[in-house]
PDB file of C-alpha atoms and ligand atoms in Angstrom:
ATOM      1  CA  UNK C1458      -7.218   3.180 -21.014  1.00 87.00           C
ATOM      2  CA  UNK C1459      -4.183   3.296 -18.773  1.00 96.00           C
ATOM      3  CA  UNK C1460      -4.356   0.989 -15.774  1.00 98.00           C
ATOM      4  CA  UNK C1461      -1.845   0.997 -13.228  1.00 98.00           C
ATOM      5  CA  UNK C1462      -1.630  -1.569  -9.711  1.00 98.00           C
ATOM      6  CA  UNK C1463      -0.228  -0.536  -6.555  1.00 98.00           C
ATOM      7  CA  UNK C1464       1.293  -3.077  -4.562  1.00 98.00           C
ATOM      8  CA  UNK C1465       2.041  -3.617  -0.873  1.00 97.00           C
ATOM      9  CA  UNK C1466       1.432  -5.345   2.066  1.00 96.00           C
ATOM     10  CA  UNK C1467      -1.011  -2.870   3.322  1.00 97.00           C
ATOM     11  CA  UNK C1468      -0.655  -4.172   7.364  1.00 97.00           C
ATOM     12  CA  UNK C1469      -2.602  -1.769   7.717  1.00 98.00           C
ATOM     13  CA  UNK C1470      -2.975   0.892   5.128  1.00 98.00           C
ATOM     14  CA  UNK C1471      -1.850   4.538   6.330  1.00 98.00           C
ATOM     15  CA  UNK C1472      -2.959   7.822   5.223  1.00 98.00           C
ATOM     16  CA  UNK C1473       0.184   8.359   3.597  1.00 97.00           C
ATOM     17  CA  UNK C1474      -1.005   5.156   1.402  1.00 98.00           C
ATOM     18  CA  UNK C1475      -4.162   6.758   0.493  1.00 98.00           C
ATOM     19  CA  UNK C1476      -2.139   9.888  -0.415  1.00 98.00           C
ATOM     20  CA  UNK C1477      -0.382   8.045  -3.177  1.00 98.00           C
ATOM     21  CA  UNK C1478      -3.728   6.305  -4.353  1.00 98.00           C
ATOM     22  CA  UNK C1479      -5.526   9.549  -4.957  1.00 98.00           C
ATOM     23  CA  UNK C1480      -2.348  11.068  -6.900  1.00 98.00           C
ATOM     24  CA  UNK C1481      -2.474   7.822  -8.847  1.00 98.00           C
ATOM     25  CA  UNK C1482      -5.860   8.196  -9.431  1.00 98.00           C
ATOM     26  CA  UNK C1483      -5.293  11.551 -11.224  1.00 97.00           C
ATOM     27  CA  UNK C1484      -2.734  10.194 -13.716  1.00 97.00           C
ATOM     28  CA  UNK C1485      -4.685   7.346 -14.623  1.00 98.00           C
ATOM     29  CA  UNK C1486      -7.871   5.775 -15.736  1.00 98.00           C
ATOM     30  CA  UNK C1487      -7.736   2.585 -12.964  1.00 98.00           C
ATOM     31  CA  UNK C1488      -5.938   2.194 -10.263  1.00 98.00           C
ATOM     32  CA  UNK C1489      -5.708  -1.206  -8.718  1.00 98.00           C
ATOM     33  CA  UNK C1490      -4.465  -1.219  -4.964  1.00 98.00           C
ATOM     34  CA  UNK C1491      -3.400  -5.314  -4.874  1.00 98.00           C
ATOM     35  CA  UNK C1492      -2.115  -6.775  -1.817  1.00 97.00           C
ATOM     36  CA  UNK C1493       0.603  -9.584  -1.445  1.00 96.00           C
ATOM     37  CA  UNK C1494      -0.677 -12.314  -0.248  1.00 93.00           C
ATOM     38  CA  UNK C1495       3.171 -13.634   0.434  1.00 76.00           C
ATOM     39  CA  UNK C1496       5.041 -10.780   1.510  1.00 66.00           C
ATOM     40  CA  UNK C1497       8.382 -11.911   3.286  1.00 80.00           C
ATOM     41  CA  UNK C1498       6.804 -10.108   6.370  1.00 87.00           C
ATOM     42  CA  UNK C1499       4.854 -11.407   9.647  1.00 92.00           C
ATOM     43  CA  UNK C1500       1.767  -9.508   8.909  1.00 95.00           C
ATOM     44  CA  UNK C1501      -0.859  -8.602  12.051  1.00 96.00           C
ATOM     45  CA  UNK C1502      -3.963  -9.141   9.734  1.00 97.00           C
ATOM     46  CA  UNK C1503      -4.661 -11.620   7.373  1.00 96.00           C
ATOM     47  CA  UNK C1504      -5.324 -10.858   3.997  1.00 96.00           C
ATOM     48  CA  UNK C1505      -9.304 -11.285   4.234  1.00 97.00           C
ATOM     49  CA  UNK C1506      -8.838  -8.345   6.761  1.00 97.00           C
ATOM     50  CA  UNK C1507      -6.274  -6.169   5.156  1.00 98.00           C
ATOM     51  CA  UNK C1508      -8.703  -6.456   1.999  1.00 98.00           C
ATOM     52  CA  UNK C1509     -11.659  -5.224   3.667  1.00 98.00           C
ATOM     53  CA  UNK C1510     -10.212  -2.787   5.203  1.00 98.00           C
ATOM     54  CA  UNK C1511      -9.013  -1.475   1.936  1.00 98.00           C
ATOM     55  CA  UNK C1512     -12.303  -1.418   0.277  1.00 98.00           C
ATOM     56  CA  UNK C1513     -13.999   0.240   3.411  1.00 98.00           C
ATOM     57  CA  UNK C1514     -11.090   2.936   3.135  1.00 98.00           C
ATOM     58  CA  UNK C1515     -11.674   3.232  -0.522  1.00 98.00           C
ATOM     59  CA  UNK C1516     -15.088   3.319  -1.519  1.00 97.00           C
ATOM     60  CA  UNK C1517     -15.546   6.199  -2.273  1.00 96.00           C
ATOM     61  CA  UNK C1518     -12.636   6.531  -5.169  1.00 96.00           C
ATOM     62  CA  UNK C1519     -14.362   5.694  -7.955  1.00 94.00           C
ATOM     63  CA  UNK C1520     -11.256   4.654 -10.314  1.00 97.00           C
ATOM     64  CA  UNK C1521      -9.814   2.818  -7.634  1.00 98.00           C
ATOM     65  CA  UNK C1522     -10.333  -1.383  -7.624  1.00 98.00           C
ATOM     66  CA  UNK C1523      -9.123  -3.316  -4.706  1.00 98.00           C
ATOM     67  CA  UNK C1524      -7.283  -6.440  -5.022  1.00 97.00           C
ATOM     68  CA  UNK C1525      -4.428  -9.157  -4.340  1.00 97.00           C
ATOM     69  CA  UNK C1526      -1.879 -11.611  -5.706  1.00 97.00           C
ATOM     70  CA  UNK C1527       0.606 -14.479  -5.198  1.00 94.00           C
ATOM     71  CA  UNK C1528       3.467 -14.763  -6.827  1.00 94.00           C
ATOM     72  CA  UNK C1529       5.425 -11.934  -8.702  1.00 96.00           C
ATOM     73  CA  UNK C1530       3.989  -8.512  -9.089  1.00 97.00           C
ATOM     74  CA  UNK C1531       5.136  -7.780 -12.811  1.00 98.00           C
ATOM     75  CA  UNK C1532       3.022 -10.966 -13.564  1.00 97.00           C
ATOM     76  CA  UNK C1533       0.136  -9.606 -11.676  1.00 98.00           C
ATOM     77  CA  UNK C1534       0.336  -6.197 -13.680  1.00 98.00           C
ATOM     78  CA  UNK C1535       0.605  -8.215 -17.191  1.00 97.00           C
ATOM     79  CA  UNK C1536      -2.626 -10.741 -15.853  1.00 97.00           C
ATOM     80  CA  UNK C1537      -4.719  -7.518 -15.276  1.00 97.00           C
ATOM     81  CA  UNK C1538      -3.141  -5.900 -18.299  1.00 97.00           C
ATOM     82  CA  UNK C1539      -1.696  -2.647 -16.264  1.00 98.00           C
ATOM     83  CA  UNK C1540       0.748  -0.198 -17.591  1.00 97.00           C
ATOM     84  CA  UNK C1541       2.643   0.190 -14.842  1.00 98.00           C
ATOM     85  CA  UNK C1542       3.275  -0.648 -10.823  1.00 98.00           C
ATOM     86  CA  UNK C1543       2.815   2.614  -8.609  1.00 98.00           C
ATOM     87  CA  UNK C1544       5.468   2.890  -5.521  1.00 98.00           C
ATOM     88  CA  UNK C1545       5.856   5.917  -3.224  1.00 96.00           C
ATOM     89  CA  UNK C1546       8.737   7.408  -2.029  1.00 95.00           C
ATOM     90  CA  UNK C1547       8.728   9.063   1.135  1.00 91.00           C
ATOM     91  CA  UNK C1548      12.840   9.772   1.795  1.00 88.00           C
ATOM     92  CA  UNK C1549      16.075   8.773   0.263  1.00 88.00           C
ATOM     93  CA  UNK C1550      15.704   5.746   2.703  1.00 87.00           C
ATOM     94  CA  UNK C1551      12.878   4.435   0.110  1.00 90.00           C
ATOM     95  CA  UNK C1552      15.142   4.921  -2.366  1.00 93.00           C
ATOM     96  CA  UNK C1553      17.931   2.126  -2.343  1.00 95.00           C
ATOM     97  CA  UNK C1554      15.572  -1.116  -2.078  1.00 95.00           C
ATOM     98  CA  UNK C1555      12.690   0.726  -4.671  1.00 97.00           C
ATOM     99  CA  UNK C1556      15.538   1.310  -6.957  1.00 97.00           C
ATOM    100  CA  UNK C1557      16.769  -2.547  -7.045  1.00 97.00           C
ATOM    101  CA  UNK C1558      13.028  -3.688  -7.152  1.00 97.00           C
ATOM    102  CA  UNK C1559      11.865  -1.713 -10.101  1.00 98.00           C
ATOM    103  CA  UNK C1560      14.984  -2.574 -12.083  1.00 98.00           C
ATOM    104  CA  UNK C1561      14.554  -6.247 -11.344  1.00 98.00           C
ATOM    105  CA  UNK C1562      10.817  -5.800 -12.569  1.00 98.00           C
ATOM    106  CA  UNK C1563      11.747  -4.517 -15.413  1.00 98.00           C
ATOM    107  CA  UNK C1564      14.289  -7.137 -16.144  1.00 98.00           C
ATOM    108  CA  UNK C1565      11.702  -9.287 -15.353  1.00 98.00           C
ATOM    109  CA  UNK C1566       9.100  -7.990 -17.928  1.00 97.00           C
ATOM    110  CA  UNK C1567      10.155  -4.320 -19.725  1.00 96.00           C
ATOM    111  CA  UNK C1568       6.579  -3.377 -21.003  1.00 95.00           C
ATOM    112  CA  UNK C1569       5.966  -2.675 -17.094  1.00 97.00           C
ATOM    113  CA  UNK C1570       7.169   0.686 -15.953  1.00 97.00           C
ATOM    114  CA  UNK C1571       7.121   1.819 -11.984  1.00 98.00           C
ATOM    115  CA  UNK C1572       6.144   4.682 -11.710  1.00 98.00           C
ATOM    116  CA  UNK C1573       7.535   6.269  -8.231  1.00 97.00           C
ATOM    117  CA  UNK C1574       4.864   9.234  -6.427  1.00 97.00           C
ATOM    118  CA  UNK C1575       5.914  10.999  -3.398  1.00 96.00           C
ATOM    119  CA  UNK C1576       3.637  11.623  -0.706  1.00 95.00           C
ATOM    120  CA  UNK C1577       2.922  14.701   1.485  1.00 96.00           C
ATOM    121  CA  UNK C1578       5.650  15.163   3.795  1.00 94.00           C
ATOM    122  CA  UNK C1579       3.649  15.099   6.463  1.00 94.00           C
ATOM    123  CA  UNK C1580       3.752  11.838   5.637  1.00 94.00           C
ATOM    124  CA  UNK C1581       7.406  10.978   5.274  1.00 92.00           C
ATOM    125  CA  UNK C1582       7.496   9.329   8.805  1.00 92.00           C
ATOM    126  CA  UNK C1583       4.802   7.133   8.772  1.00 95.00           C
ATOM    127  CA  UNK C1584       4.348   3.372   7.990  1.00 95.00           C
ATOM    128  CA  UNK C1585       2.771   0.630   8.952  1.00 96.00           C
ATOM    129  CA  UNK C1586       4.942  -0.482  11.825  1.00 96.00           C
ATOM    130  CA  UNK C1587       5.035   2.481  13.542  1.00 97.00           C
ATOM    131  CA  UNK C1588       0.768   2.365  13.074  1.00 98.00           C
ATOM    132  CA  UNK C1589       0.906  -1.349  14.740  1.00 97.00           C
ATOM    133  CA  UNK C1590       3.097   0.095  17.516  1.00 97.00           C
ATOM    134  CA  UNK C1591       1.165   2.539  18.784  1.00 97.00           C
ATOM    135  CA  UNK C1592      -1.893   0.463  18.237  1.00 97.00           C
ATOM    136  CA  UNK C1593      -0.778  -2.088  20.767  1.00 96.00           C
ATOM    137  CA  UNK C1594       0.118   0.480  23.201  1.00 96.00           C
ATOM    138  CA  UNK C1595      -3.291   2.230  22.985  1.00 94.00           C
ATOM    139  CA  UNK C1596      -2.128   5.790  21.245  1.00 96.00           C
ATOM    140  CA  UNK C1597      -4.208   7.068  19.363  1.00 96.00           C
ATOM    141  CA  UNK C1598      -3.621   6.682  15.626  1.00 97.00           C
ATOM    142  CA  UNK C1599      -7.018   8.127  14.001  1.00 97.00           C
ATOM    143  CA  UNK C1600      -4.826  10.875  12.391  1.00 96.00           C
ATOM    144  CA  UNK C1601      -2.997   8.591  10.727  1.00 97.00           C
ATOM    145  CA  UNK C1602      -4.983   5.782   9.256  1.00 98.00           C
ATOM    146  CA  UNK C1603      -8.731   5.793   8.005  1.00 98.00           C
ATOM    147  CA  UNK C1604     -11.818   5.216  10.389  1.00 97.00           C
ATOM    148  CA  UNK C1605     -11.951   1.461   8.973  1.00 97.00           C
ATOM    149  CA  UNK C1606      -8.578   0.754  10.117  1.00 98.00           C
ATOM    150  CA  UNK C1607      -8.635   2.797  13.871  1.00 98.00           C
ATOM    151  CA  UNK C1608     -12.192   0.392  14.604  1.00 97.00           C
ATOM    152  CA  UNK C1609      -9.857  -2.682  13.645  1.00 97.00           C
ATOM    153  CA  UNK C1610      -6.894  -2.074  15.289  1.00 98.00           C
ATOM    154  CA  UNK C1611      -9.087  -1.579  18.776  1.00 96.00           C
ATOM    155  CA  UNK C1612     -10.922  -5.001  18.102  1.00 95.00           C
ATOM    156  CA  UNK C1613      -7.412  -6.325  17.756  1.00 94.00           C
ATOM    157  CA  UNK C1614      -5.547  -4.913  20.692  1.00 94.00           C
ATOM    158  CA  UNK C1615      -8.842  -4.822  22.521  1.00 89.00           C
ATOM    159  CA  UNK C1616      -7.632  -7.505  24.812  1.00 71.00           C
TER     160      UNK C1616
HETATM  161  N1  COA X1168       2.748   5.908   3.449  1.00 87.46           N
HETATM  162  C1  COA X1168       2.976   5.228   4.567  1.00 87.46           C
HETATM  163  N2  COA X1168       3.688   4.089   4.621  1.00 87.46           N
HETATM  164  C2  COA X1168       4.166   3.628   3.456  1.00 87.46           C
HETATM  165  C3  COA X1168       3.978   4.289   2.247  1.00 87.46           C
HETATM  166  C4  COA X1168       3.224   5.480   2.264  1.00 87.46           C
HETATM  167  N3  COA X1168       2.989   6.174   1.169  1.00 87.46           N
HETATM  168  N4  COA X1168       4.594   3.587   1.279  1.00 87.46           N
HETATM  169  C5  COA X1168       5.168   2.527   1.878  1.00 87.46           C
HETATM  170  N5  COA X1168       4.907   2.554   3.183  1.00 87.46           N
HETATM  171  C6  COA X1168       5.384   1.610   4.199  1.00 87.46           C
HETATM  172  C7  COA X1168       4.486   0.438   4.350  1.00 87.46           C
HETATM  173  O1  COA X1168       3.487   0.694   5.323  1.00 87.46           O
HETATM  174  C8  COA X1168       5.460  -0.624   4.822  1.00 87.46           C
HETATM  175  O2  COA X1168       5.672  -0.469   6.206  1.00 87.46           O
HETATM  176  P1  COA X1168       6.089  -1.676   7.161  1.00 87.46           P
HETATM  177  O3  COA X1168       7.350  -2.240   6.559  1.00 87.46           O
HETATM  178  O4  COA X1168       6.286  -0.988   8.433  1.00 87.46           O
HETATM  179  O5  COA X1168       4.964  -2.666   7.159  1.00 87.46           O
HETATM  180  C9  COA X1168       6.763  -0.260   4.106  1.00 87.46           C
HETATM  181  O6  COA X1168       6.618   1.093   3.778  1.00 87.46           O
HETATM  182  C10 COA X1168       7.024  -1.040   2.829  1.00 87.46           C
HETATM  183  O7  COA X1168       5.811  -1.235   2.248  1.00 87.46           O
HETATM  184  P2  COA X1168       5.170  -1.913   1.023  1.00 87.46           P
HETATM  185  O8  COA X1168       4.861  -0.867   0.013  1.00 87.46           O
HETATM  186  O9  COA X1168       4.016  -2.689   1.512  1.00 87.46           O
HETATM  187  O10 COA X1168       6.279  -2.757   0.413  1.00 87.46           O
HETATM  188  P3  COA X1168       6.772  -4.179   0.806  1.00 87.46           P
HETATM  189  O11 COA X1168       8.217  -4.053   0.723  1.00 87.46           O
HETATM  190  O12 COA X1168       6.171  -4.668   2.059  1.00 87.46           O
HETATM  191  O13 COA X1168       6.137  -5.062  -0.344  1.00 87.46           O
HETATM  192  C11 COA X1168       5.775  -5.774  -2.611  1.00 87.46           C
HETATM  193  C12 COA X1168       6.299  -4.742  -1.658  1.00 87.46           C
HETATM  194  C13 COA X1168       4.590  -6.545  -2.123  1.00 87.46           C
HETATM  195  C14 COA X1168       5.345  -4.958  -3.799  1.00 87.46           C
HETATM  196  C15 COA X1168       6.969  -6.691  -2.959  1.00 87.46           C
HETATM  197  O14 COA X1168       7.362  -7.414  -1.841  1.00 87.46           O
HETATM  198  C16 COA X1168       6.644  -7.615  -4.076  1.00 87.46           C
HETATM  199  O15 COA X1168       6.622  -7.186  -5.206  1.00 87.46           O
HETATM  200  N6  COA X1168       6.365  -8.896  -3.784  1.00 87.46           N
HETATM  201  C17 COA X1168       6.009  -9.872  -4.783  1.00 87.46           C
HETATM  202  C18 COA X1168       7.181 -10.758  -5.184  1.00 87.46           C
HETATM  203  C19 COA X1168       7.970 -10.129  -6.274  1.00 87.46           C
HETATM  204  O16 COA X1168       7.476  -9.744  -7.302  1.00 87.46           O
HETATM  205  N7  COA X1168       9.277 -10.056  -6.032  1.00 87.46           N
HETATM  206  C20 COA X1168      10.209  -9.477  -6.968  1.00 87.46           C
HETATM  207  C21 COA X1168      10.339  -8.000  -6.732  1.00 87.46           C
HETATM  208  S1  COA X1168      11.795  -7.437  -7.483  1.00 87.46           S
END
């Protein structure tokens, strides 16, 4: 059974996230979306709240698992005895940090493999930032995140 994670920081997750899950999801048996719990970011939501809006977005994949981690990501993927780490690439931007991150992990343990998807380029110009941004400034952003996440991001900026 292969099992692979896919890491982030998920503040919030996008549609072009979910993209990469459900490609994921074809390739493999599990997939388990984890979120750092530590990412060297400022995040809007806490992790209680980026995990439940993960599972709301997700429940409906049935080989997808939700959930996160401390510490380094390669020793996440050996604890829950994955394969491999999932990234996306969405432009040669992605490209310069993934590249120095995947090598590390695999100095770092070799039996773990990233494995790098690329999203629908309709998606190539969307992340998380740009989904807080608007947020604050009341655009809509229901065509770019799930349901779970446009409800949360009005309770948030709702004042
Ligand atoms: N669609 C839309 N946006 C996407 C995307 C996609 N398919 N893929 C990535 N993004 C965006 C994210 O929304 C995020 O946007 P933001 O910076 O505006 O918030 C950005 O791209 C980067 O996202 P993410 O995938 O969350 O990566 P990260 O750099 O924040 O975190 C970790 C990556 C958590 C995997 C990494 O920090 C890590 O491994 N930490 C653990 C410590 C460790 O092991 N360190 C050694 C690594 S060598």
């Amino acid at each position: 059974m292969a099992k692979v994670i896919y890491p982030g920081t998920f503040d919030p997750i996008t549609n072009g996230h979910i993209d990469i899950i459900k490609r994921a999801a074809e390739l493999f048996d599990e997939v388990i979306v984890t979120v750092a719990k530590n990412p060297s970011k400022t995040c809007l939501f806490s992790i209680e709240e980026r995990i439940q809006m993960l599972k709301e977005s997700l429940k409906d994949f049935e080989k997808v698992r939700v959930d996160s981690f401390d510490g380094l990501v390669v020793d996440h993927a050996k604890q829950v005895g994955a394969v491999g780490i999932i990234r996306g690439l969405r432009a040669v931007s992605d490209f310069e940090y993934e590249f120095q991150m995947a090598l590390m992990n695999r100095k770092l343990s070799s039996g773990i493999t990233t494995i790098f998807l690329m999203p629908h380029e309709k998606y190539t110009y969307l992340n998380s930032t740009i989904i807080r941004n608007l947020a604050q400034f009341k655009s809509d952003v229901s065509d770019f995140v799930p349901q779970a996440v446009v409800r949360k991001l009005k309770e948030k900026f709702s004042h």
